Structure formats: C-alpha cells, structure tokens
Coordinates of C-alpha atoms in Angstrom, one line a residue:
M1 CA 16.4 6.3 5.3
D2 CA 17.4 5.6 1.8
A3 CA 15.4 6.6 -1.3
F4 CA 14.1 3.1 -1.9
T5 CA 12.7 2.8 1.6
A6 CA 11.2 6.3 1.6
G7 CA 9.6 5.7 -1.8
L8 CA 8.2 2.4 -0.8
L9 CA 6.7 3.8 2.4
Q10 CA 5.2 6.7 0.5
R11 CA 3.6 4.3 -2.0
I12 CA 2.2 2.3 0.8
K13 CA 0.7 5.4 2.4
T14 CA -0.8 6.5 -0.9
T15 CA -2.2 3.1 -1.7
E16 CA -3.8 2.8 1.8
S17 CA -5.4 6.2 1.3
D18 CA -6.7 5.2 -2.2
L19 CA -8.0 1.9 -0.7
T20 CA -9.9 3.8 2.0
K21 CA -11.5 6.1 -0.6
A22 CA -12.5 3.2 -2.8
R23 CA -14.1 1.4 0.1
E24 CA -15.9 4.6 1.2
T25 CA -17.3 5.2 -2.2
G26 CA -18.4 1.6 -2.6
D27 CA -16.1 1.0 -5.6
D28 CA -15.5 -2.7 -5.1
F29 CA -13.4 -3.2 -8.2
L30 CA -11.1 -0.4 -7.3
A31 CA -10.9 -1.6 -3.7
D32 CA -9.8 -5.0 -5.0
V33 CA -7.2 -3.4 -7.2
E34 CA -5.8 -1.2 -4.4
Q35 CA -5.8 -4.2 -2.0
G36 CA -3.8 -6.2 -4.4
E37 CA -1.3 -3.3 -4.8
L38 CA -1.1 -3.0 -1.1
D39 CA -0.4 -6.7 -0.6
D40 CA 2.3 -6.5 -3.2
L41 CA 3.9 -3.5 -1.5
H42 CA 3.8 -5.2 1.9
R43 CA 5.5 -8.3 0.3
L44 CA 8.1 -6.1 -1.3
A45 CA 8.8 -4.4 2.0
A46 CA 9.1 -7.7 3.8
E47 CA 11.5 -9.0 1.2
H48 CA 13.8 -6.0 1.7
G49 CA 13.5 -5.8 5.5
V50 CA 11.5 -2.5 5.4
E51 CA 9.6 -1.9 8.6
I52 CA 6.1 -0.6 7.8
G53 CA 4.8 -0.4 11.3
A54 CA 1.8 1.8 11.9
T55 CA 1.3 2.7 8.2
S56 CA -0.6 -0.5 7.4
I57 CA -4.4 -0.8 7.7

C-alpha cells in the first residue's frame, strides 16, 4: 500500500470516528461538517481506485 492510499484510509477512519462522536453528542453542525468531509474523502477514494471496504459507515 502506498503512502497516498494509507493516508486516505486513515483520514476516512478518523473522519468516521469524529462523525460518530458528533452524532453521539448531538452536535448537528459538526456532524454536517464531518459528513461533508467524509463524502469528499469517499469521492477522492473512488476517483483514485482506492477500495475503502468495511471502513465506511
């Protein structure tokens, strides 16, 4: 796995965790921000053929 793929997968994992925390605490604004970031990361992964598999929510 190259550095780009590893970094992208780590960012997805971190963003998913942050999204879960925002939802759990009822922070709707932060949840929207994190969901937008996650959507962008998934798009980036798809554009570069990175398989995200079970890491997505």
